[in-house]
Coordinates of C-alpha atoms in Angstrom, one line a residue:
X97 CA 0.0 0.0 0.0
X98 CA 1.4 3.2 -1.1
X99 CA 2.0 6.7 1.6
X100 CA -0.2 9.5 1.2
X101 CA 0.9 13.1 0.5
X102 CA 0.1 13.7 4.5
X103 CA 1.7 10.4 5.4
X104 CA 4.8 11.4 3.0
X105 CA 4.8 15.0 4.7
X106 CA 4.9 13.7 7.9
X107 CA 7.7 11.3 7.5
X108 CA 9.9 14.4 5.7
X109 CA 9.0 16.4 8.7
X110 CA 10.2 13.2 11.1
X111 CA 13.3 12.4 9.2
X112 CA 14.1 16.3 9.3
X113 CA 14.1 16.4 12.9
X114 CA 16.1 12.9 13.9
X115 CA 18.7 14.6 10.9
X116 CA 18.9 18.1 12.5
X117 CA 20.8 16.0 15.2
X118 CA 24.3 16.1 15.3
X119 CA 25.4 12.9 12.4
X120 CA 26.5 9.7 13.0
X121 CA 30.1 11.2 12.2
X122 CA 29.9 13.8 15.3
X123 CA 31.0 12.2 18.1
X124 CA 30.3 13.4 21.6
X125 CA 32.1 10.6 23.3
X126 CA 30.5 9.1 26.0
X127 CA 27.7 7.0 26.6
X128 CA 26.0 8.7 29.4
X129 CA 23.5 10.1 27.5
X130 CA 22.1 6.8 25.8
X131 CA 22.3 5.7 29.0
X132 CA 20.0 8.2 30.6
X133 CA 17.6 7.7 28.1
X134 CA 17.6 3.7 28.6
X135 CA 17.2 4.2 32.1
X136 CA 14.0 6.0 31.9
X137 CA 12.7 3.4 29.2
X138 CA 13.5 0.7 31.8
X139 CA 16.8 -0.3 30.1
X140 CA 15.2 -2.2 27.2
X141 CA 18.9 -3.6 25.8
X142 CA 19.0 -5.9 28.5
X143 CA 15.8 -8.2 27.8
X144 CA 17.2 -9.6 24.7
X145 CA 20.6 -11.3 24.3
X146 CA 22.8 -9.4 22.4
X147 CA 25.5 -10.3 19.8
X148 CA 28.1 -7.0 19.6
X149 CA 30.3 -6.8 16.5
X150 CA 32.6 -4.2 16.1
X151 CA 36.1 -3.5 14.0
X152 CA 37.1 -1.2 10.9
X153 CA 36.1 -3.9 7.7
X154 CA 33.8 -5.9 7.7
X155 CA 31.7 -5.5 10.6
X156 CA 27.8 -4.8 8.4
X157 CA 28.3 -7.8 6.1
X158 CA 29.6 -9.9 9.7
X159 CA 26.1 -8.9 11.3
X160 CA 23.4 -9.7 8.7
X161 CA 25.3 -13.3 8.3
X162 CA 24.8 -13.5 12.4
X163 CA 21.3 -12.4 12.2
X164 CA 20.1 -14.6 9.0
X165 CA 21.7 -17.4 10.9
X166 CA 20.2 -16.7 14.4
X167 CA 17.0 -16.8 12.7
X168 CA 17.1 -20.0 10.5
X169 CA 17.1 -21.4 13.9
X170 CA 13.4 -19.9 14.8
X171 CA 14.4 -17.4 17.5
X172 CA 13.0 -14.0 16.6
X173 CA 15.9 -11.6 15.7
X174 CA 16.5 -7.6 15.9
X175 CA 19.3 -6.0 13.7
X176 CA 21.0 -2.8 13.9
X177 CA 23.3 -1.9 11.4
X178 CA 24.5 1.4 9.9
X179 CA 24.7 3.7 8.2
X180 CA 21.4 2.7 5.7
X181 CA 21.3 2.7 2.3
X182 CA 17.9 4.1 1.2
X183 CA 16.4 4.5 4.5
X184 CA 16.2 5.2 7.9
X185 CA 14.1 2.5 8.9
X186 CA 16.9 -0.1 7.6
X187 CA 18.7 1.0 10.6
X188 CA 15.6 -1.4 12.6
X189 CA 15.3 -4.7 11.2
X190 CA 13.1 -7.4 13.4
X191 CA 12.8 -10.4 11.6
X192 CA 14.6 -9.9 8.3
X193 CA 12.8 -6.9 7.6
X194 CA 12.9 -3.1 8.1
X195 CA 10.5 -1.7 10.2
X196 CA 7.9 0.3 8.2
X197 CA 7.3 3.9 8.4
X198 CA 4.5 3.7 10.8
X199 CA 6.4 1.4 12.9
X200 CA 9.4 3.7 13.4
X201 CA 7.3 6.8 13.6
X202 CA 5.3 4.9 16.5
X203 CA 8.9 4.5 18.0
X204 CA 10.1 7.6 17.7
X205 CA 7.1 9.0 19.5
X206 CA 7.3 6.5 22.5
X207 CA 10.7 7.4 23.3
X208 CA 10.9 11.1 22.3
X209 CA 9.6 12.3 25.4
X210 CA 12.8 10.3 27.3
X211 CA 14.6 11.7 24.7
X212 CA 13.8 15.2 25.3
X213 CA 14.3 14.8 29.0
X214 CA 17.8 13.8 28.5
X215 CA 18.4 16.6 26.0
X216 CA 17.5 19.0 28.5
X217 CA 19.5 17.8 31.0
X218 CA 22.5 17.5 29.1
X219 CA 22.2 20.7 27.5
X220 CA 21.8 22.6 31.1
X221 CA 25.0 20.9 31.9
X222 CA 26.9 22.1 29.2
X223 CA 26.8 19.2 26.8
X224 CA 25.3 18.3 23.4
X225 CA 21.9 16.3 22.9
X226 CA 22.0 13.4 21.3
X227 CA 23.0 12.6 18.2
X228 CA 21.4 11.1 15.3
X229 CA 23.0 7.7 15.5
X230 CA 22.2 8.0 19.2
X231 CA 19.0 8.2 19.3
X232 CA 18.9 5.7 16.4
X233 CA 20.4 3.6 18.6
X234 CA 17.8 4.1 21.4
X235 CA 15.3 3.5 19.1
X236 CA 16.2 0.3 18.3
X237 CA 16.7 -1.1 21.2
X238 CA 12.9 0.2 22.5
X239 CA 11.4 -1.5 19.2
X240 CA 13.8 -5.4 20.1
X241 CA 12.2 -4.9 23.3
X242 CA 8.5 -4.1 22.2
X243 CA 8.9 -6.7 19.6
X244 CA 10.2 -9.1 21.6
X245 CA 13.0 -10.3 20.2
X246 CA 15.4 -13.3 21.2
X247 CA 18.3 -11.9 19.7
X248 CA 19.7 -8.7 18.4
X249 CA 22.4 -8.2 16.6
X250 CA 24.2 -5.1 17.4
X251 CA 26.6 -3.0 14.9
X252 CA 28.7 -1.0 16.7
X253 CA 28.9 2.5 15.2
X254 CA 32.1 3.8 16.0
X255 CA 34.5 2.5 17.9
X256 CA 33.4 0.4 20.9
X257 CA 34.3 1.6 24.6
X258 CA 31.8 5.1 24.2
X259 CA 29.8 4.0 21.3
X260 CA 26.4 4.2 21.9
X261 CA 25.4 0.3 21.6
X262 CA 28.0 0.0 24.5
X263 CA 24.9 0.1 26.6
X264 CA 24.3 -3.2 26.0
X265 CA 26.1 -6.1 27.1
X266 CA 27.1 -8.7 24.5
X267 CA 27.0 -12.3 25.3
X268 CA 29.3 -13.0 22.1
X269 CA 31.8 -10.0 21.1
X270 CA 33.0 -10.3 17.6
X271 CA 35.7 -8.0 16.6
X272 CA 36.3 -8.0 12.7
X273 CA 39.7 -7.0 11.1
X274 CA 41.1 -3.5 12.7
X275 CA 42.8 -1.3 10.5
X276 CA 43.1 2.8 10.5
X277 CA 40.2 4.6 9.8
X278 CA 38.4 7.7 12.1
X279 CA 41.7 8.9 13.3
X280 CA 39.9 12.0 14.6
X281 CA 38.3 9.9 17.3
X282 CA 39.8 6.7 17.8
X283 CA 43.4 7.9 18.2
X284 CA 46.3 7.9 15.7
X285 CA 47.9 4.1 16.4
X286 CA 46.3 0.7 15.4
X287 CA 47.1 0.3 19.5
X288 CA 44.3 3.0 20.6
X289 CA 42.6 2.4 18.2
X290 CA 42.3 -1.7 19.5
X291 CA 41.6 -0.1 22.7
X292 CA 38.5 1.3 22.0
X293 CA 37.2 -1.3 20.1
X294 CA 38.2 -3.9 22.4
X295 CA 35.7 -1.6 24.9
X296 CA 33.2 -4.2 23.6
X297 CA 34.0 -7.0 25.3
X298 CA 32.2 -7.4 28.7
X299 CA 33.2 -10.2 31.4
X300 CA 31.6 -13.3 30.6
X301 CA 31.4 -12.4 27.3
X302 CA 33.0 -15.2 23.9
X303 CA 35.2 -12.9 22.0
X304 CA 35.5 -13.9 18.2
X305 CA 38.5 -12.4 17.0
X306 CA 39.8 -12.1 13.7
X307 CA 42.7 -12.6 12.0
X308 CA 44.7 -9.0 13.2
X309 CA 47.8 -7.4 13.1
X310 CA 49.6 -8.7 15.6
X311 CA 49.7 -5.4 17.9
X312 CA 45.9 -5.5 17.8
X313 CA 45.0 -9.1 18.8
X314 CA 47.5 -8.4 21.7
X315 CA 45.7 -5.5 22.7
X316 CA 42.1 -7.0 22.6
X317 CA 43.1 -10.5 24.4
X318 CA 44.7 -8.3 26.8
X319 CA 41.2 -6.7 27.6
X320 CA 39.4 -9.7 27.3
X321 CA 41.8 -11.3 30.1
X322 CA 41.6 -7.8 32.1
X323 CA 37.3 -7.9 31.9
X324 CA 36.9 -11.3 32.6
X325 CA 35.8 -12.4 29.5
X326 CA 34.4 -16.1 29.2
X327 CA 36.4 -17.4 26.1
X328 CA 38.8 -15.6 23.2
X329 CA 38.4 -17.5 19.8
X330 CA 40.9 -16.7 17.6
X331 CA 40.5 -16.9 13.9
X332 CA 43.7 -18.6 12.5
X333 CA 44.1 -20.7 15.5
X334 CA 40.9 -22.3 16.9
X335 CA 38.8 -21.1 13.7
X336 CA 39.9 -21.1 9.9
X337 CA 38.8 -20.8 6.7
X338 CA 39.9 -24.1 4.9
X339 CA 38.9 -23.9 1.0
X340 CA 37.1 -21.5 -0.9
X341 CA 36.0 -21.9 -4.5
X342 CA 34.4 -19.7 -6.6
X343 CA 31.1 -20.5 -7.6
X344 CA 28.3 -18.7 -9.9
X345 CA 26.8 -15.5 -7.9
X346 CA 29.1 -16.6 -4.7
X347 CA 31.4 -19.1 -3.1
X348 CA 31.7 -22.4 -1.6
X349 CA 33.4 -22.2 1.9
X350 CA 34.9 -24.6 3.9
X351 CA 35.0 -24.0 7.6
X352 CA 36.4 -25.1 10.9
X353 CA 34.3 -23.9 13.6
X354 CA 34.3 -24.8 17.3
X355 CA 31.8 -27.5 16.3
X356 CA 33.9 -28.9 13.6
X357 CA 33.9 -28.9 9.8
X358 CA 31.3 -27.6 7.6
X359 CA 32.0 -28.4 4.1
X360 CA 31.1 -26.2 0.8
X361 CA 28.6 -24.0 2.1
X362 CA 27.3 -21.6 -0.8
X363 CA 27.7 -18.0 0.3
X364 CA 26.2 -15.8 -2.0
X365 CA 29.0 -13.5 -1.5
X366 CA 32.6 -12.2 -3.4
X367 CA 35.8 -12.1 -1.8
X368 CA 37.9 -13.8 0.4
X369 CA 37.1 -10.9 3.4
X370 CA 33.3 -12.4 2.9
X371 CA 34.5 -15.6 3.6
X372 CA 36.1 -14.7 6.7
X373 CA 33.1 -12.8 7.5
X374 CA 31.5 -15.6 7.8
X375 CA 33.3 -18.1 9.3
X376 CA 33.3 -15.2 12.2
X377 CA 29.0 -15.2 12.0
X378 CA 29.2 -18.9 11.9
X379 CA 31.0 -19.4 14.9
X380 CA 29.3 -16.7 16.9
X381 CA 26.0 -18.3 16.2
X382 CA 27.4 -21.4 17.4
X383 CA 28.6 -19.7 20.8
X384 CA 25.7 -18.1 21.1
X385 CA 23.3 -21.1 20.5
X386 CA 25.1 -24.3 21.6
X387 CA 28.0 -22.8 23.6
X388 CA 30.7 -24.0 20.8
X389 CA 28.4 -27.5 20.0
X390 CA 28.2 -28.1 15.8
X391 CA 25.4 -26.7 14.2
X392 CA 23.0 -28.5 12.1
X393 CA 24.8 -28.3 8.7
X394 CA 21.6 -28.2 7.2
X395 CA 20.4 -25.3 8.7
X396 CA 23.2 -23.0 8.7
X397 CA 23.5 -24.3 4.4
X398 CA 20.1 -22.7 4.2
X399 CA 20.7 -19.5 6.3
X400 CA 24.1 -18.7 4.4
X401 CA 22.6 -19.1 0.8
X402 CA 20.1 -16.4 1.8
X403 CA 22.6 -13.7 3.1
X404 CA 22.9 -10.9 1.5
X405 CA 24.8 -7.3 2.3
X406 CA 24.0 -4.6 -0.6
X407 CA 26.6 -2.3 -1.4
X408 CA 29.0 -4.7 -0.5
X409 CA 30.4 -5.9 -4.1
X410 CA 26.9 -5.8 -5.2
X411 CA 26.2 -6.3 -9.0
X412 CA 23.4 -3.9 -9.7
X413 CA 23.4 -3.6 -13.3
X414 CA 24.3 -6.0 -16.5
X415 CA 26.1 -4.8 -19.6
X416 CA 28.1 -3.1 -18.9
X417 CA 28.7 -4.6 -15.6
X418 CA 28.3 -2.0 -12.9
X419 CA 29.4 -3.1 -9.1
X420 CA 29.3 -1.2 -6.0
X421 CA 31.3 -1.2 -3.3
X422 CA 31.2 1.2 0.1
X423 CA 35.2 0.7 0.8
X424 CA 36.0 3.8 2.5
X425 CA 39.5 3.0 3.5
X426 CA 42.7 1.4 2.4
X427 CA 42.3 -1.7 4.3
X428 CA 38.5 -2.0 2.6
X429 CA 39.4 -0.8 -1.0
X430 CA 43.0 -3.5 -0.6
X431 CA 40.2 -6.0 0.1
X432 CA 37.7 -5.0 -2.5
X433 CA 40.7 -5.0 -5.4
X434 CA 41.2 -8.8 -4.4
X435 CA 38.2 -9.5 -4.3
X436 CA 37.1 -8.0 -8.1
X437 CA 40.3 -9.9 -9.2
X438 CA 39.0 -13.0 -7.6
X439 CA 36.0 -12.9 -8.2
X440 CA 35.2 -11.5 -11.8
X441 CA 37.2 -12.1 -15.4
X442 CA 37.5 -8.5 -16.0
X443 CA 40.4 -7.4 -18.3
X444 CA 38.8 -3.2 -17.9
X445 CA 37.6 -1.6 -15.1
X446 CA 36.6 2.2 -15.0
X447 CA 36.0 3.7 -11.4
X448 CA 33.4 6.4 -10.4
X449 CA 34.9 6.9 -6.6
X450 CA 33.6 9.8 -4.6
X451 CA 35.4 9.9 -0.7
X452 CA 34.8 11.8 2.6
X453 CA 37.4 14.7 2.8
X454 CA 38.8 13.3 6.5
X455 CA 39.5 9.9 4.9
X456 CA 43.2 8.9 3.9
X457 CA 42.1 9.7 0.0
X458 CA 45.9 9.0 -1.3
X459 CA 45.9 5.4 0.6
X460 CA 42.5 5.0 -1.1
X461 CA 43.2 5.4 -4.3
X462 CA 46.6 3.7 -4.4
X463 CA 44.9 0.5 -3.1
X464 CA 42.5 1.2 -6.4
X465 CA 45.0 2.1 -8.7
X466 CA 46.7 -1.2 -10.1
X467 CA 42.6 -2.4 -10.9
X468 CA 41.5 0.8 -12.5
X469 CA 41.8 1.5 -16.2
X470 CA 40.7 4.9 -15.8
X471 CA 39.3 6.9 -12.8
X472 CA 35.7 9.0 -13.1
X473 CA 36.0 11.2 -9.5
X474 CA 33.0 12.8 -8.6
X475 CA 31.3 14.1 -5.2
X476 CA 30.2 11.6 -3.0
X477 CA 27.4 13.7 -1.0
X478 CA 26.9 15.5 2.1
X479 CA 29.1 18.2 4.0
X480 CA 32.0 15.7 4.3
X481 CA 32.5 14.7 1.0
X482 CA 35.5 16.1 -0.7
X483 CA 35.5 18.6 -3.8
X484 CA 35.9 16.6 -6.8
X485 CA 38.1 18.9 -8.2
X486 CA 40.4 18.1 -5.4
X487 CA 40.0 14.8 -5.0
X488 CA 41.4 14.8 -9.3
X489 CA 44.3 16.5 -7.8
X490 CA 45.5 13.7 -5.8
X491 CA 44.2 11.5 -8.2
X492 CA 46.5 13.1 -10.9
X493 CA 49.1 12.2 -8.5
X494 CA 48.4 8.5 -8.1
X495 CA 47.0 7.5 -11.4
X496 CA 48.4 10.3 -13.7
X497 CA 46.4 12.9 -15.4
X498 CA 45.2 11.1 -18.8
X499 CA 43.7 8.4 -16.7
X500 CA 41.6 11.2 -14.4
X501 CA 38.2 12.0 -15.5
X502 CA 36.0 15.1 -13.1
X503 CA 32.1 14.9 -13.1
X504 CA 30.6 16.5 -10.1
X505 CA 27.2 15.0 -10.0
X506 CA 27.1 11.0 -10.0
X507 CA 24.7 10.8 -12.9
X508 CA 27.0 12.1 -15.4
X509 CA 29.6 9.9 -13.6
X510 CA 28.3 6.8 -13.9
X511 CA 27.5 8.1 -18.2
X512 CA 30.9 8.9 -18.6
X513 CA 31.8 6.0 -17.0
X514 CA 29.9 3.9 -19.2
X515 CA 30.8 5.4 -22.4
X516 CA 34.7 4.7 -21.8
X517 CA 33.4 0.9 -21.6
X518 CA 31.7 1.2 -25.0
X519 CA 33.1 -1.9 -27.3
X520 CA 34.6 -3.1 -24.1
X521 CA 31.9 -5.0 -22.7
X522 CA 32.4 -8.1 -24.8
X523 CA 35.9 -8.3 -23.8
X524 CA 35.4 -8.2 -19.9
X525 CA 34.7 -4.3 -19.4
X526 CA 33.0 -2.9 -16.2
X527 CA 32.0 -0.1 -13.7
X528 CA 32.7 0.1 -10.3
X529 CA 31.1 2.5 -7.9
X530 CA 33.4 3.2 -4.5
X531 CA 34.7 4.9 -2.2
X532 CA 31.8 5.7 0.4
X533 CA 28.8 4.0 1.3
X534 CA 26.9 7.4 0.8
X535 CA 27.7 7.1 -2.6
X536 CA 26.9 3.5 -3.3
X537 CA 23.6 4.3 -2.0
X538 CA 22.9 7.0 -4.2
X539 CA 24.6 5.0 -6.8
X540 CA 22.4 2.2 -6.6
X541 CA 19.2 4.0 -6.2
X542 CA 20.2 5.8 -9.5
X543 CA 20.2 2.6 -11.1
X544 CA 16.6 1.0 -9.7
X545 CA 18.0 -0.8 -6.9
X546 CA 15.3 -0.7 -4.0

């Protein structure tokens, strides 16, 4: 059933005021305020059990494998991930599915009072409200408990220690690869940066780590050891990935889990950093569910071959071939070149890559460079994103002027883009879209992608 012009009115008006809040990027670190608010709603993160991923790659595609395999199992799931696509109300999903409009309006409404009380409070003392992504988070956690769910699985937003799902208390703690990224907040070092998002690990709790930089993982077992954490898992050592084939629209993994073996399952997925994703979902869904015991290979066969994770090496258009990828960081756009090279016989690739002004936009781009034929920058959207006709000046730099296309609006991009494929497509030509998730989702919505 479609929205009405009031309905449609309404919701601009609603999304409006959530957005005048400081964004997710804004970071007023400390969780006291989320904390506040929870109190007065009668702290609904802790009536659900919650599985708490957090690290720099990785860490969206890690949580809808958790979720879709939480739920193959009948238990009744909540999923918060960010940032969304198309959407606010992606940010809430119970079940497998967004919550609707009316659903997250209804939300909003029954916590907005707390909300406001807490805003006052903080702002007589000298502090900001909340932020968007705060109150997003708040949000989500009132509609698992309304719900119920069993289960939510929580994506950490930034960082760990003071993010605002640090409420919550995970009973598994999965901590995906850790690389440099949000220097501004996190610290300058892959050691602080560890620290923080180590902060997710409460006593009790089954860390899942995964394969790190050896600085890291000493820095996170160290916390777990220091909080009293239940069990560290270790990806390399009592987990591993053991084969991985290609296969059409995915892969066939082989995994060792704390269970045991399980043998070709069909993720619907590119890249080996999906398949560690999910040998990291599999195996928190097994200490979640059976305390390390196998799961029925049946059941997690059918969860995995339902996964998805749009935006994440997503093939959104045929002929040319156009992929999308939200790599926002060298670690991401290394992983994303391997995987394309992997994954796809393509002997041309033209990039449309828009980035965020604060990111490391040289590291970017040389991880891109050795895949890219030719480079269409453009700007990516919002306050944040860089100029284009900046971002072509280090991209002179890097690939070399004749290879460096400017279009500022993505429409004309993604044309140009296309046309430089032209008589290529036969031979293996294609267009990939990167560089920020913000522009992957307007990217894909561009070209019919719901």
């Amino acid at each position: 059933m479609g929205h009405s012009q009031t309905d449609d009115a309404q919701w601009r008006e609603l999304v409006a005021e959530l957005n005048a809040r400081a964004p997710d990027d804004q970071i007023d670190p400390t969780v006291a305020r989320v904390e506040a608010v929870c109190d007065l709603l009668g702290n609904p993160q802790h009536t659900f059990t919650v599985v708490h991923v957090a690290g720099t790659n990785g860490k969206t595609s890690t949580s809808r494998m958790v979720e879709r395999l939480v739920r193959e199992h009948g238990l009744r799931t909540g999923l918060l991930t960010s940032p969304p696509l198309t959407s606010d109300t992606e940010r809430i999903v119970i079940d497998g599915a967004p919550v609707s409009r009316e659903r997250f309006t209804q939300v909003w409404h029954d916590v907005a009072p707390y909300v406001a009380m807490v805003d006052e409070q903080s702002v007589a003392a000298g502090a900001p409200r909340l932020s968007s992504f705060e109150v997003f988070t708040v949000m989500a956690f009132a509609a698992f408990a309304d719900a119920p769910v069993d289960v939510a699985v929580v994506e950490v937003g930034m960082g760990g220690l003071w993010d605002a799902t640090n409420v919550a208390d995970g009973q598994v703690a999965v901590l995906t690869p850790i690389a440099m990224d949000h220097e501004r907040y996190l610290g300058t070092s892959l050691v602080s940066i560890a620290g923080e998002k180590a902060g997710i690990v409460k006593p009790g709790a089954t860390l899942v780590l995964a394969t790190q930089d050896p600085v890291v993982e000493q820095v996170v077992v160290d916390h777990a050891a220091q909080v009293g954490a239940g069990r560290t898992v270790r990806q390399g050592v009592d987990i591993e990935v053991l084969d991985r084939v290609g296969a059409v629209g995915g892969q066939l993994i082989t995994m060792r889990g704390l269970g045991g073996v399980y043998t070709e399952v069909f993720v619907p997925l590119f890249g080996e950093h999906q398949a560690d994703n999910a040998l990291l979902a599999l195996v928190a869904t097994e200490a979640l569910l059976t305390g390390g015991a196998a799961l029925d290979a049946a059941v997690v066969e059918q969860a995995f071959a339902d996964v998805s994770s749009p935006g994440r090496l997503e093939v959104v258009r045929s002929s040319p071939t156009v992929l999308v990828d939200g790599a926002h960081n060298p670690a991401s756009a290394r992983a994303l070149v391997a995987a394309v090279d992997d994954a796809f016989a393509l002997t041309r690739v033209v990039g449309v890559v828009g980035v965020m002004a604060d990111k490391d936009v040289e590291g970017i781009l040389g991880e891109l460079e050795p895949l890219l034929a030719e480079i269409v920058v453009t700007w990516a959207g919002g306050p944040r994103a860089m100029d284009p006709d900046d971002l072509a000046v280090v991209a002179h730099d890097v690939f070399g002027p004749d290879r460096v296309h400017v279009e500022p609006r993505l429409d004309d991009a993604l044309d140009l883009a296309v046309q430089r494929c032209e008589g290529e497509v036969d031979r293996g030509s294609a267009v990939l879209v990167t560089g920020s998730i913000l522009l992957v989702a307007q990217a894909r919505v561009l070209l019919g992608r719901p």
